[in-house]
Coordinates of C-alpha atoms in Angstrom, one line a residue:
Chain A
M1 CA 106.2 67.5 153.6
T2 CA 105.9 65.2 150.6
S3 CA 104.1 61.8 150.5
L4 CA 105.8 59.8 147.8
T5 CA 104.6 56.4 146.9
T6 CA 106.3 56.2 143.5
P7 CA 109.6 57.5 142.4
R8 CA 109.8 60.5 140.2
T9 CA 112.2 59.3 137.6
A10 CA 113.5 60.8 134.4
A11 CA 110.4 59.4 132.8
S12 CA 108.2 61.6 134.9
T13 CA 106.5 64.5 133.1
D14 CA 107.8 67.0 135.6
D15 CA 109.3 69.9 134.0
R16 CA 113.0 69.7 134.6
T17 CA 113.3 73.2 136.1
E18 CA 110.4 72.6 138.3
R19 CA 111.9 69.2 139.4
I20 CA 115.2 70.8 140.3
E21 CA 113.5 73.7 142.2
R22 CA 111.3 71.2 144.1
I23 CA 114.4 69.3 145.2
R24 CA 116.1 72.5 146.2
Q25 CA 113.2 73.4 148.4
A26 CA 113.4 69.9 150.0
A27 CA 117.2 70.3 150.6
Y28 CA 116.5 73.6 152.3
R29 CA 114.0 72.0 154.7
I30 CA 116.4 69.1 155.4
R31 CA 119.1 71.7 156.3
R32 CA 116.6 73.6 158.4
N33 CA 115.6 70.4 160.2
A34 CA 119.2 69.6 160.8
L35 CA 119.9 73.0 162.3
D36 CA 116.9 72.6 164.6
M37 CA 118.1 69.3 165.8
G38 CA 121.6 70.5 166.2
E39 CA 120.4 73.3 168.5
V40 CA 118.9 70.6 170.8
Q41 CA 122.4 69.2 171.5
G42 CA 124.5 72.3 170.8
Q43 CA 126.9 70.2 168.8
G44 CA 127.3 67.3 166.5
Y45 CA 127.8 66.3 162.9
I46 CA 126.0 69.4 161.7
G47 CA 128.6 70.3 159.1
Q48 CA 128.2 66.9 157.4
A49 CA 124.4 67.1 157.5
L50 CA 124.5 70.5 155.8
G51 CA 127.0 69.1 153.3
V52 CA 125.0 66.0 152.4
A53 CA 121.6 67.6 152.4
D54 CA 121.4 68.0 148.6
V55 CA 122.3 64.4 148.1
L56 CA 119.6 63.3 150.6
A57 CA 117.0 65.6 149.0
V58 CA 117.6 64.0 145.6
V59 CA 117.6 60.5 147.0
Y60 CA 114.5 60.8 149.2
T61 CA 112.3 63.1 147.2
D62 CA 113.3 62.1 143.7
Q63 CA 114.9 58.6 143.4
L64 CA 113.8 56.2 146.2
R65 CA 110.7 54.1 145.8
F66 CA 109.2 53.7 149.3
R67 CA 106.1 54.2 151.3
P68 CA 106.5 56.6 154.2
E69 CA 103.6 55.1 156.1
D70 CA 104.9 51.5 155.6
P71 CA 108.7 51.5 156.2
H72 CA 108.8 47.7 155.9
W73 CA 107.1 47.5 152.5
P74 CA 109.0 44.5 150.9
D75 CA 109.3 46.2 147.5
R76 CA 110.9 49.4 148.8
D77 CA 114.3 50.6 147.7
R78 CA 116.7 50.3 150.6
F79 CA 118.7 53.2 151.7
L80 CA 121.5 52.3 154.0
L81 CA 123.2 54.9 156.1
S82 CA 126.6 53.3 156.5
I83 CA 127.9 56.4 158.3
G84 CA 125.7 56.1 161.3
H85 CA 127.0 59.3 162.8
Y86 CA 125.3 61.2 160.0
A87 CA 122.0 60.3 161.7
I88 CA 121.1 64.0 162.1
A89 CA 121.1 64.3 158.3
L90 CA 119.1 61.1 157.8
Y91 CA 116.4 62.1 160.4
A92 CA 116.1 65.5 158.7
A93 CA 115.6 63.7 155.4
L94 CA 113.1 61.1 156.9
A95 CA 111.1 64.0 158.3
E96 CA 111.1 65.7 154.9
A97 CA 110.1 62.3 153.4
G98 CA 107.2 61.9 155.8
T99 CA 108.5 58.7 157.5
I100 CA 108.9 60.4 160.9
P101 CA 106.9 63.5 162.1
T102 CA 108.9 66.7 161.9
A103 CA 107.8 67.6 165.4
E104 CA 109.6 64.5 166.7
L105 CA 113.0 65.9 165.6
E106 CA 113.2 68.0 168.8
T107 CA 113.7 64.7 170.7
Y108 CA 117.0 64.1 168.8
G109 CA 119.6 62.6 171.0
S110 CA 117.5 62.7 174.2
D111 CA 116.8 59.9 176.6
D112 CA 114.1 57.5 175.2
S113 CA 114.0 59.2 171.9
R114 CA 113.5 57.2 168.7
L115 CA 116.3 59.4 167.2
P116 CA 119.6 58.5 168.9
M117 CA 122.7 60.4 167.9
S118 CA 124.0 57.5 165.9
A119 CA 121.4 55.8 163.7
M120 CA 120.1 52.5 164.7
A121 CA 117.7 50.3 162.8
S122 CA 115.8 49.1 165.9
Y123 CA 115.0 52.7 167.0
T124 CA 113.8 54.6 164.0
P125 CA 111.3 53.9 161.2
G126 CA 113.0 54.1 157.9
V127 CA 116.5 53.4 159.2
E128 CA 117.6 50.1 157.6
I129 CA 120.8 49.3 159.4
S130 CA 122.7 50.2 162.5
G131 CA 125.8 51.8 161.1
G132 CA 128.4 53.8 163.0
S133 CA 131.1 51.1 163.0
L134 CA 132.3 52.0 159.6
G135 CA 132.7 49.7 156.6
H136 CA 129.5 47.8 157.2
G137 CA 127.1 49.4 154.8
L138 CA 128.4 48.1 151.5
P139 CA 128.7 44.4 152.7
V140 CA 125.1 44.5 154.0
A141 CA 124.0 46.2 150.8
T142 CA 125.7 43.4 148.8
G143 CA 123.6 40.8 150.7
M144 CA 120.4 42.7 150.2
A145 CA 121.0 43.2 146.5
L146 CA 121.9 39.5 146.0
G147 CA 118.9 38.4 148.0
L148 CA 116.5 40.8 146.2
R149 CA 117.7 39.7 142.8
H150 CA 117.5 36.0 143.9
Q151 CA 113.9 36.6 144.9
G152 CA 113.1 38.4 141.7
N153 CA 112.4 41.7 143.5
G154 CA 113.3 44.7 141.4
A155 CA 114.0 47.0 144.4
R156 CA 117.3 48.8 144.5
V157 CA 119.8 49.2 147.3
Y158 CA 121.5 52.5 148.0
D159 CA 124.4 52.8 150.4
L160 CA 125.6 56.2 151.6
L161 CA 129.2 56.0 152.7
S162 CA 131.9 58.6 153.3
D163 CA 135.3 59.1 151.9
G164 CA 136.8 58.3 155.4
E165 CA 135.0 55.0 155.1
L166 CA 137.2 54.1 152.1
D167 CA 139.9 53.4 154.7
E168 CA 138.0 50.3 155.8
G169 CA 139.0 47.2 154.0
S170 CA 135.5 45.7 154.2
T171 CA 134.2 48.4 151.9
W172 CA 136.6 47.1 149.2
E173 CA 135.8 43.5 149.9
A174 CA 132.2 44.3 149.2
A175 CA 133.1 46.5 146.2
L176 CA 134.8 43.4 144.7
A177 CA 131.8 41.2 145.5
C178 CA 129.2 43.6 144.0
A179 CA 131.2 43.8 140.8
H180 CA 131.9 40.1 140.7
H181 CA 128.2 39.3 141.1
G182 CA 127.2 42.0 138.6
L183 CA 124.9 43.7 141.1
D184 CA 123.4 46.5 139.0
N185 CA 120.7 47.0 141.6
V186 CA 123.3 48.6 143.9
T187 CA 124.2 52.3 144.0
A188 CA 126.9 53.4 146.3
I189 CA 127.0 57.1 147.1
V190 CA 130.3 58.4 148.5
D191 CA 130.2 61.7 150.4
V192 CA 133.6 63.1 149.8
N193 CA 134.0 66.1 152.2
A194 CA 137.7 65.4 152.4
L195 CA 137.7 65.5 156.2
Q196 CA 137.7 62.8 158.8
A197 CA 138.1 62.6 162.6
D198 CA 141.8 63.2 162.8
G199 CA 141.9 65.9 160.1
P200 CA 141.9 66.2 156.3
T201 CA 141.5 62.9 154.5
A202 CA 144.6 63.7 152.4
G203 CA 146.7 63.7 155.6
V204 CA 145.0 60.9 157.5
L205 CA 145.1 58.2 154.8
R206 CA 145.1 59.4 151.2
T207 CA 142.1 57.9 149.2
E208 CA 142.4 59.8 145.9
P209 CA 142.1 59.1 143.1
V210 CA 138.7 57.8 144.3
T211 CA 137.0 57.5 140.9
D212 CA 139.8 55.5 139.4
K213 CA 139.7 53.1 142.3
W214 CA 136.0 52.3 141.9
R215 CA 136.4 51.9 138.1
A216 CA 139.3 49.6 138.6
F217 CA 137.1 47.5 140.9
G218 CA 134.6 47.1 138.1
W219 CA 132.1 49.8 139.0
H220 CA 130.3 52.3 136.8
A221 CA 131.6 55.5 138.5
L222 CA 130.4 59.0 138.1
R223 CA 131.7 62.1 140.0
V224 CA 129.7 65.3 140.6
D225 CA 129.6 68.3 142.7
G226 CA 127.5 66.9 145.6
N227 CA 125.9 70.3 146.2
D228 CA 124.7 70.7 142.6
V229 CA 121.1 69.3 142.6
A230 CA 120.9 69.3 138.8
A231 CA 124.1 67.3 138.5
L232 CA 123.0 64.9 141.2
V233 CA 119.7 64.2 139.5
E234 CA 121.3 63.6 136.1
A235 CA 123.9 61.3 137.6
L236 CA 121.5 59.2 139.7
D237 CA 119.2 58.9 136.7
E238 CA 122.0 57.5 134.7
L239 CA 123.1 55.1 137.4
R240 CA 119.5 53.9 137.7
A241 CA 119.4 53.1 134.0
H242 CA 122.9 51.5 133.9
R243 CA 122.9 47.7 133.6
G244 CA 125.6 45.0 134.1
S245 CA 127.6 46.4 136.9
P246 CA 127.1 48.3 140.2
G247 CA 127.1 52.0 140.1
V248 CA 128.8 54.6 142.4
L249 CA 128.2 58.3 142.6
I250 CA 131.1 60.1 144.1
C251 CA 129.9 63.4 145.5
D252 CA 132.2 66.3 146.4
T253 CA 130.4 68.1 149.2
R254 CA 131.3 71.0 151.4
I255 CA 131.0 70.8 155.1
G256 CA 128.5 73.4 156.4
R257 CA 127.2 74.1 152.9
G258 CA 124.4 76.6 152.9
V259 CA 125.4 78.4 156.1
P260 CA 128.5 80.6 155.4
L261 CA 129.0 81.0 159.1
L262 CA 129.7 77.3 159.5
E263 CA 131.4 76.6 156.1
G264 CA 134.7 78.1 157.2
R265 CA 134.7 76.8 160.7
E266 CA 137.8 75.1 162.2
K267 CA 137.2 71.8 163.9
A268 CA 134.5 71.1 161.4
H269 CA 134.3 67.3 161.9
F270 CA 132.4 67.4 165.1
M271 CA 131.1 70.9 165.2
R272 CA 130.2 73.1 168.2
V273 CA 127.8 75.9 167.5
E274 CA 127.3 78.6 170.2
E275 CA 123.9 79.4 171.5
H276 CA 123.6 82.8 169.8
E277 CA 124.7 81.4 166.4
W278 CA 121.7 79.1 165.7
Q279 CA 119.3 81.9 164.6
L280 CA 122.0 83.5 162.6
A281 CA 122.6 80.2 160.9
R282 CA 119.0 79.8 160.1
T283 CA 118.9 83.3 158.7
Q284 CA 121.9 82.7 156.5
L285 CA 120.3 79.4 155.2
E286 CA 117.1 81.2 154.3
E287 CA 119.1 84.0 152.5
G288 CA 120.8 81.3 150.5
L289 CA 117.6 79.8 149.3
T290 CA 116.2 83.0 148.1
R291 CA 119.3 84.0 146.2
Chain B
M1 CA 139.7 2.8 170.0
T2 CA 142.7 3.9 172.0
S3 CA 145.3 6.4 170.9
T4 CA 148.1 4.2 172.2
A5 CA 148.4 1.9 169.2
P6 CA 152.1 1.1 168.9
K7 CA 154.2 2.4 166.0
K8 CA 151.3 4.4 164.6
R9 CA 152.6 6.6 161.9
L10 CA 151.5 10.1 162.7
T11 CA 150.8 12.6 160.0
T12 CA 152.4 16.0 160.6
S13 CA 150.9 19.4 160.9
A14 CA 148.3 19.1 158.1
M15 CA 145.6 21.7 157.8
I16 CA 142.9 19.1 157.6
A17 CA 143.5 16.4 160.1
S18 CA 141.1 13.9 161.6
F19 CA 140.5 13.5 165.3
A20 CA 138.6 10.2 164.6
D21 CA 140.2 7.2 166.1
P22 CA 141.6 4.6 163.7
G23 CA 138.8 2.3 162.6
Q24 CA 136.1 4.5 164.2
R25 CA 132.8 4.7 162.4
T26 CA 132.5 8.0 160.6
T27 CA 130.0 9.8 158.3
S28 CA 131.2 12.0 155.4
A29 CA 130.4 15.7 155.3
P30 CA 127.3 15.5 157.6
F31 CA 126.8 19.3 157.6
G32 CA 126.7 19.5 153.8
H33 CA 124.2 16.7 153.4
A34 CA 122.1 18.0 156.2
L35 CA 122.0 21.4 154.6
N36 CA 121.0 19.8 151.3
R37 CA 118.1 17.9 152.9
L38 CA 116.9 21.1 154.6
A39 CA 117.2 23.2 151.4
E40 CA 115.0 20.7 149.6
Q41 CA 112.2 21.5 152.0
R42 CA 112.9 25.2 152.5
P43 CA 113.5 27.4 149.4
E44 CA 114.8 30.4 151.6
I45 CA 117.9 28.5 152.6
V46 CA 121.0 29.8 151.0
G47 CA 124.7 29.1 151.5
L48 CA 127.7 31.3 151.4
S49 CA 131.4 30.7 151.6
A50 CA 134.6 32.7 151.7
D51 CA 136.8 30.6 149.5
L52 CA 136.5 27.6 151.7
A53 CA 133.4 25.7 150.4
K54 CA 135.5 22.6 149.8
Y55 CA 136.9 22.6 153.3
T56 CA 133.7 23.3 155.2
D57 CA 131.6 20.7 153.5
M58 CA 129.6 23.5 151.9
H59 CA 130.7 22.1 148.5
V60 CA 128.0 19.5 148.9
F61 CA 125.4 22.2 149.0
R62 CA 127.1 24.2 146.3
D63 CA 127.0 21.3 143.9
A64 CA 123.4 20.4 144.6
H65 CA 122.0 23.9 144.7
P66 CA 124.3 26.1 142.7
D67 CA 121.6 28.8 142.3
R68 CA 121.4 29.2 146.1
F69 CA 125.2 29.2 146.7
F70 CA 127.0 32.5 146.8
Q71 CA 130.8 32.7 146.7
M72 CA 132.1 35.8 148.5
G73 CA 135.8 35.1 148.0
M74 CA 138.4 35.3 150.7
A75 CA 136.7 38.1 152.5
E76 CA 135.1 37.2 155.8
Q77 CA 133.8 40.7 156.8
S78 CA 132.0 40.8 153.5
L79 CA 130.8 37.2 154.0
L80 CA 129.1 38.0 157.2
G81 CA 127.8 41.4 156.2
T82 CA 126.4 39.9 153.0
A83 CA 124.7 37.1 155.0
A84 CA 123.1 39.8 157.2
G85 CA 121.8 41.6 154.1
M86 CA 120.3 38.4 152.8
A87 CA 118.6 37.7 156.1
E88 CA 117.3 41.3 156.1
V89 CA 115.3 40.5 152.9
G90 CA 114.0 37.2 154.2
L91 CA 116.5 34.5 153.2
V92 CA 118.0 32.1 155.8
P93 CA 121.7 32.0 155.2
F94 CA 124.3 29.5 156.3
A95 CA 127.7 31.2 156.0
S96 CA 130.7 29.0 156.4
T97 CA 134.4 29.6 156.8
Y98 CA 137.0 28.6 159.3
S99 CA 136.2 29.5 162.9
V100 CA 139.3 31.7 163.3
F101 CA 138.2 33.9 160.5
A102 CA 134.5 34.1 161.4
T103 CA 135.4 35.1 165.0
R104 CA 138.7 36.9 165.2
R105 CA 138.6 38.5 161.8
A106 CA 134.9 39.3 161.2
Y107 CA 133.6 39.7 164.8
D108 CA 132.4 43.3 164.4
F109 CA 130.3 42.1 161.4
L110 CA 128.9 39.1 163.3
C111 CA 128.1 41.3 166.2
L112 CA 126.7 44.5 164.6
D113 CA 125.2 43.2 161.3
I114 CA 123.9 39.9 162.5
A115 CA 123.5 39.6 166.3
E116 CA 122.3 43.2 167.1
P117 CA 119.4 43.1 164.6
D118 CA 118.8 39.5 165.8
L119 CA 118.8 38.0 162.2
N120 CA 118.5 34.4 161.3
V121 CA 122.0 34.0 160.0
N122 CA 123.8 30.8 160.8
V123 CA 127.5 31.1 161.0
V124 CA 129.3 27.9 160.5
G125 CA 132.9 27.7 161.7
A126 CA 135.1 24.9 160.8
L127 CA 138.3 23.8 162.6
P128 CA 137.1 24.9 166.1
G129 CA 139.4 24.6 169.0
L130 CA 142.2 22.2 168.4
T131 CA 141.1 20.3 165.3
T132 CA 144.1 21.2 163.0
G133 CA 147.8 20.9 163.6
Y134 CA 148.4 23.9 161.5
G135 CA 149.2 26.2 164.3
P136 CA 147.6 29.3 165.9
S137 CA 146.7 30.9 162.6
H138 CA 144.1 28.2 162.1
Q139 CA 143.4 27.0 165.7
A140 CA 140.3 28.7 167.0
T141 CA 141.0 27.9 170.6
E142 CA 139.2 31.0 171.9
D143 CA 136.1 31.2 169.7
L144 CA 133.7 30.4 172.5
A145 CA 135.4 33.0 174.7
I146 CA 134.9 35.7 172.0
L147 CA 131.4 34.8 171.2
R148 CA 129.8 34.0 174.6
G149 CA 129.8 37.7 175.3
C150 CA 127.7 38.5 172.2
P151 CA 124.0 39.1 173.0
N152 CA 121.4 37.2 171.0
L153 CA 123.8 34.6 169.7
T154 CA 123.1 30.9 170.1
I155 CA 126.3 28.8 170.2
V156 CA 126.3 25.1 169.4
D157 CA 129.3 22.7 169.8
P158 CA 128.2 19.4 168.4
C159 CA 129.9 16.1 169.3
D160 CA 129.5 14.1 166.1
S161 CA 127.7 13.5 162.8
V162 CA 124.4 12.8 164.6
D163 CA 124.5 16.1 166.5
I164 CA 125.3 18.0 163.3
E165 CA 122.6 16.4 161.2
Q166 CA 120.0 17.2 163.8
A167 CA 121.4 20.6 164.7
V168 CA 121.2 22.1 161.2
P169 CA 117.4 22.1 160.9
A170 CA 117.1 23.3 164.5
L171 CA 119.5 26.2 163.8
A172 CA 117.4 27.3 160.7
D173 CA 114.3 27.1 162.8
A174 CA 115.7 29.3 165.6
P175 CA 114.7 32.8 164.6
G176 CA 118.0 34.5 165.8
P177 CA 121.6 34.1 164.9
T178 CA 123.6 31.0 165.6
Y179 CA 127.2 29.9 165.5
L180 CA 128.0 26.2 164.8
R181 CA 131.4 24.8 165.6
L182 CA 131.7 22.6 162.6
L183 CA 133.3 19.2 162.5
R184 CA 134.0 18.5 158.9
G185 CA 135.1 15.7 156.5
A186 CA 134.9 12.2 158.0
V187 CA 133.1 13.0 161.2
P188 CA 132.8 10.3 163.9
T189 CA 129.4 8.8 164.4
V190 CA 128.9 8.1 168.1
L191 CA 125.6 9.3 169.5
D192 CA 123.4 6.9 167.5
E193 CA 124.3 4.3 170.1
Y194 CA 122.6 6.4 172.8
D195 CA 119.0 7.3 173.3
Y196 CA 119.8 10.9 172.2
R197 CA 118.1 13.6 170.2
F198 CA 119.7 17.1 169.7
Q199 CA 117.5 19.7 171.3
L200 CA 118.7 23.3 171.0
G201 CA 119.5 24.7 174.4
K202 CA 119.2 21.3 176.2
A203 CA 121.9 19.1 177.7
A204 CA 121.6 15.4 177.6
E205 CA 122.6 12.8 180.2
L206 CA 124.2 10.1 178.1
R207 CA 125.3 7.9 181.0
T208 CA 124.6 7.9 184.7
G209 CA 127.2 7.3 187.3
R210 CA 127.8 7.5 191.1
D211 CA 131.4 8.6 191.4
V212 CA 132.2 11.2 188.7
V213 CA 130.1 13.4 186.4
L214 CA 131.8 14.6 183.2
I215 CA 130.1 17.7 181.8
S216 CA 131.3 17.9 178.2
T217 CA 130.7 19.6 174.9
G218 CA 131.7 19.2 171.3
L219 CA 134.0 16.4 170.3
M220 CA 135.1 16.0 173.9
T221 CA 131.8 14.2 174.6
M222 CA 133.1 11.4 172.5
R223 CA 136.3 11.4 174.6
A224 CA 134.2 11.6 177.8
L225 CA 132.2 8.5 176.8
Q226 CA 135.4 6.6 176.0
A227 CA 137.0 7.7 179.3
A228 CA 133.9 6.6 181.2
A229 CA 134.0 3.2 179.6
R230 CA 137.7 2.8 180.5
L231 CA 137.1 4.0 184.1
E232 CA 134.2 1.5 184.4
A233 CA 136.7 -1.3 184.1
D234 CA 138.4 0.1 187.2
S235 CA 135.0 0.1 188.9
V236 CA 134.7 3.9 188.7
D237 CA 131.1 4.8 187.9
V238 CA 131.1 7.8 185.6
A239 CA 128.2 9.9 184.3
V240 CA 128.4 11.9 181.1
L241 CA 126.3 15.1 180.6
H242 CA 126.6 16.3 177.0
V243 CA 126.1 20.0 176.6
P244 CA 125.9 20.7 172.8
T245 CA 124.5 24.2 173.3
I246 CA 127.0 26.5 175.0
K247 CA 124.8 29.5 174.9
P248 CA 122.1 29.6 176.2
L249 CA 123.5 27.1 178.7
D250 CA 121.1 24.5 180.1
T251 CA 121.8 25.7 183.7
E252 CA 119.1 23.5 185.2
A253 CA 120.8 20.4 183.9
V254 CA 124.2 21.7 184.9
L255 CA 123.0 22.4 188.4
R256 CA 121.3 19.0 188.7
A257 CA 124.7 17.4 187.8
A258 CA 126.7 19.7 190.1
R259 CA 124.6 19.4 193.2
T260 CA 126.3 16.2 194.1
D261 CA 129.1 14.4 196.0
R262 CA 130.6 13.2 192.8
L263 CA 133.7 14.6 191.2
V264 CA 132.6 17.2 188.7
V265 CA 134.8 17.5 185.6
T266 CA 134.2 19.7 182.5
L267 CA 135.6 18.8 179.1
E268 CA 135.9 21.1 176.1
N269 CA 137.9 21.5 173.0
H270 CA 138.7 25.2 173.8
T271 CA 140.9 27.3 176.0
V272 CA 140.1 27.1 179.7
I273 CA 139.4 30.8 179.6
G274 CA 135.8 31.8 178.8
G275 CA 134.4 28.5 177.5
L276 CA 132.4 25.6 179.1
A277 CA 134.5 25.4 182.3
E278 CA 133.9 29.0 183.2
A279 CA 130.3 28.8 182.2
V280 CA 129.7 25.8 184.4
A281 CA 131.8 27.3 187.3
A282 CA 129.8 30.5 187.1
T283 CA 126.5 28.7 187.0
V284 CA 127.5 26.7 190.1
A285 CA 128.8 29.7 191.9
Y286 CA 125.9 32.0 191.1
A287 CA 123.5 29.3 192.4
G288 CA 125.5 29.2 195.7
V289 CA 126.5 25.6 195.1
G290 CA 129.9 24.9 196.6
T291 CA 131.0 22.2 194.2
R292 CA 134.6 22.3 192.9
V293 CA 134.8 22.1 189.1
V294 CA 137.8 20.4 187.5
P295 CA 138.4 21.8 184.0
I296 CA 139.8 19.7 181.2
A297 CA 140.5 22.2 178.5
L298 CA 143.3 23.7 176.4
P299 CA 145.8 25.8 178.2
D300 CA 145.8 29.6 178.0
E301 CA 148.6 29.7 175.4
F302 CA 149.1 29.6 171.7
L303 CA 149.4 26.0 170.8
A304 CA 152.1 24.1 168.9
A305 CA 151.8 22.9 165.4
G306 CA 152.0 19.2 164.9
A307 CA 150.1 16.0 164.4
L308 CA 146.7 16.2 165.9
P309 CA 146.9 13.0 168.0
T310 CA 150.2 14.2 169.5
L311 CA 148.7 17.6 170.3
H312 CA 145.5 16.2 171.8
D313 CA 147.7 14.0 174.1
R314 CA 150.1 16.9 174.9
Y315 CA 147.3 19.3 175.8
G316 CA 145.2 16.9 177.7
L317 CA 142.3 16.2 175.3
S318 CA 143.1 12.6 174.4
T319 CA 141.1 9.8 176.1
D320 CA 144.3 8.6 177.8
A321 CA 144.9 12.1 179.2
V322 CA 141.3 12.4 180.4
V323 CA 141.4 9.1 182.1
A324 CA 144.7 10.0 183.8
R325 CA 143.4 13.3 184.9
V326 CA 140.2 11.8 186.5
R327 CA 142.2 9.1 188.2
A328 CA 144.6 11.7 189.6
E329 CA 141.7 13.8 190.9
L330 CA 140.1 10.8 192.5
G331 CA 143.3 9.5 194.0
G332 CA 144.8 12.8 195.0
A333 CA 145.5 13.2 198.7
A334 CA 143.9 16.2 200.4
G335 CA 145.9 19.3 199.9
H336 CA 147.5 17.9 196.8
R337 CA 145.6 18.9 193.8
P338 CA 147.3 19.1 190.4
P339 CA 147.2 22.4 188.6
A340 CA 143.7 23.2 187.5
V341 CA 144.3 23.0 183.8
W342 CA 147.4 21.2 182.7
P343 CA 147.8 17.4 182.7
A344 CA 151.4 17.8 183.7
D345 CA 153.2 20.7 185.4
P346 CA 153.7 23.5 182.9
A347 CA 157.1 25.0 182.5
P348 CA 157.8 27.5 185.3
A349 CA 157.0 31.0 184.4
T350 CA 160.6 32.2 184.9
A351 CA 163.8 30.4 184.7

């Protein structure tokens, strides 16, 4: 468990290789946390959590400025989980970040738990908004960024959304507003796993070319392999330094990443994992780390 | 003061129409000026608009405090989401647009981003109910019905410029979210002639009377007062209870008014479904009070386009229509009651 009070940016003296390895270890623990939580319910957005774990590891252990013991610290960077149904991934990351105790993860989705299956701000320390209804994160991020800038607060606002969320018009309303107001304190992160509730994104409502769309809306857009920690670090460092327009990192991720057993699974959007498969999944995950 | 002036040239279905009577005292842009005065005292006040600053009196604030005004463009979901984000970091936003767009179009954002986290965001909706002749695209006849079901939300329907001027600081002081049904432009000034102060959540008895009690909200309080004065000439003694806060409703005041032998009539600039009439009827019924409630409200239908005075008369909101309805209720023989909602028989449902 880490206890970050300041960001480790490119200016840090960390050796780059050491930095990448540290984040990889964090990503492993986030995946492991997610599998442990998934086992409690037997099903859920496990595939997405495994897919987005590297992104969350970079964000929470390398980029965000926050105090795990003081989730309402006014100068904190805000991380908005627009895709509330990715809660399992966020809780796994918040445990890794030290905001919630790892032991509490076993209450995930249970009655009276602080960790409901869809993330809600009023329940969980470190959860900034109640997402879940899609297309809300970027508008709220816009307001936070405008407000923080108005107050002279240098904190940044990150919004994690999904490629399916690009269907929602409000996302594009906010994209226009961020660019119009020159909000370079906003970073959107788009998890492109190419899958949504009714099937592959290409068949539900085609969103590509995603990068061109953001650029046309006036954003500084980068696209990386969302499971490549080194590429994520480099891109987020660049977006942090960029001035004059909002930045977006488009991350191509793979559902179930890190657990071969789950990577190829049909019905991957809302995944069911059999009882006997959990230990196998954990073993496969561990093997991946040591490779 | 009456709407029966002969040969009055009616304007047609203009977007921005006035419901002030000819020659009536008005105040220009009371919301914009009230927000200015408040902003001078409180640096955390900010204003937002969705391409309608000029038409929601927000331009007054924009021009006085350009650094605290944020234009979001014609994008109401973004408007309300952004206002929520600003409140999350400690600002007190007033976000204005037309009521139809704030409620129909951006309801999910009002509900989840603003009301669920109980943020101090003040949503200001212009053209509430029937205050434009532009047709159903712009007539927010069901905004109260949509919003009354939203937890945490305080809903205010002011009568006039006095109400608006006093409500604005009260809405900012209220820690949770609010929705203000905005009367814009040249707004009638009526309540200064009464011993009245706006108090959030409180109803105010503007007149006492033995025969009839009119429970009214919004601009219909002005019509209620006019109707009461007209009926007084016929020796009908009419009380008026003004209910500027629709939610939370001042149920004590409503029950005091309804526990009575008087004729109880509600008046609202809103569809008869889900607004003041049903709120009062429910209050009365839940308390076990057997009083009949006569609703004066807009019919459950999409309304016509046209000149506002014509429409107010047609749909029963004009002072003439209110007086006629009360007289009919008072004079109606037992067993013969007019339909609950319409001033005249509606067209039959089938031919």
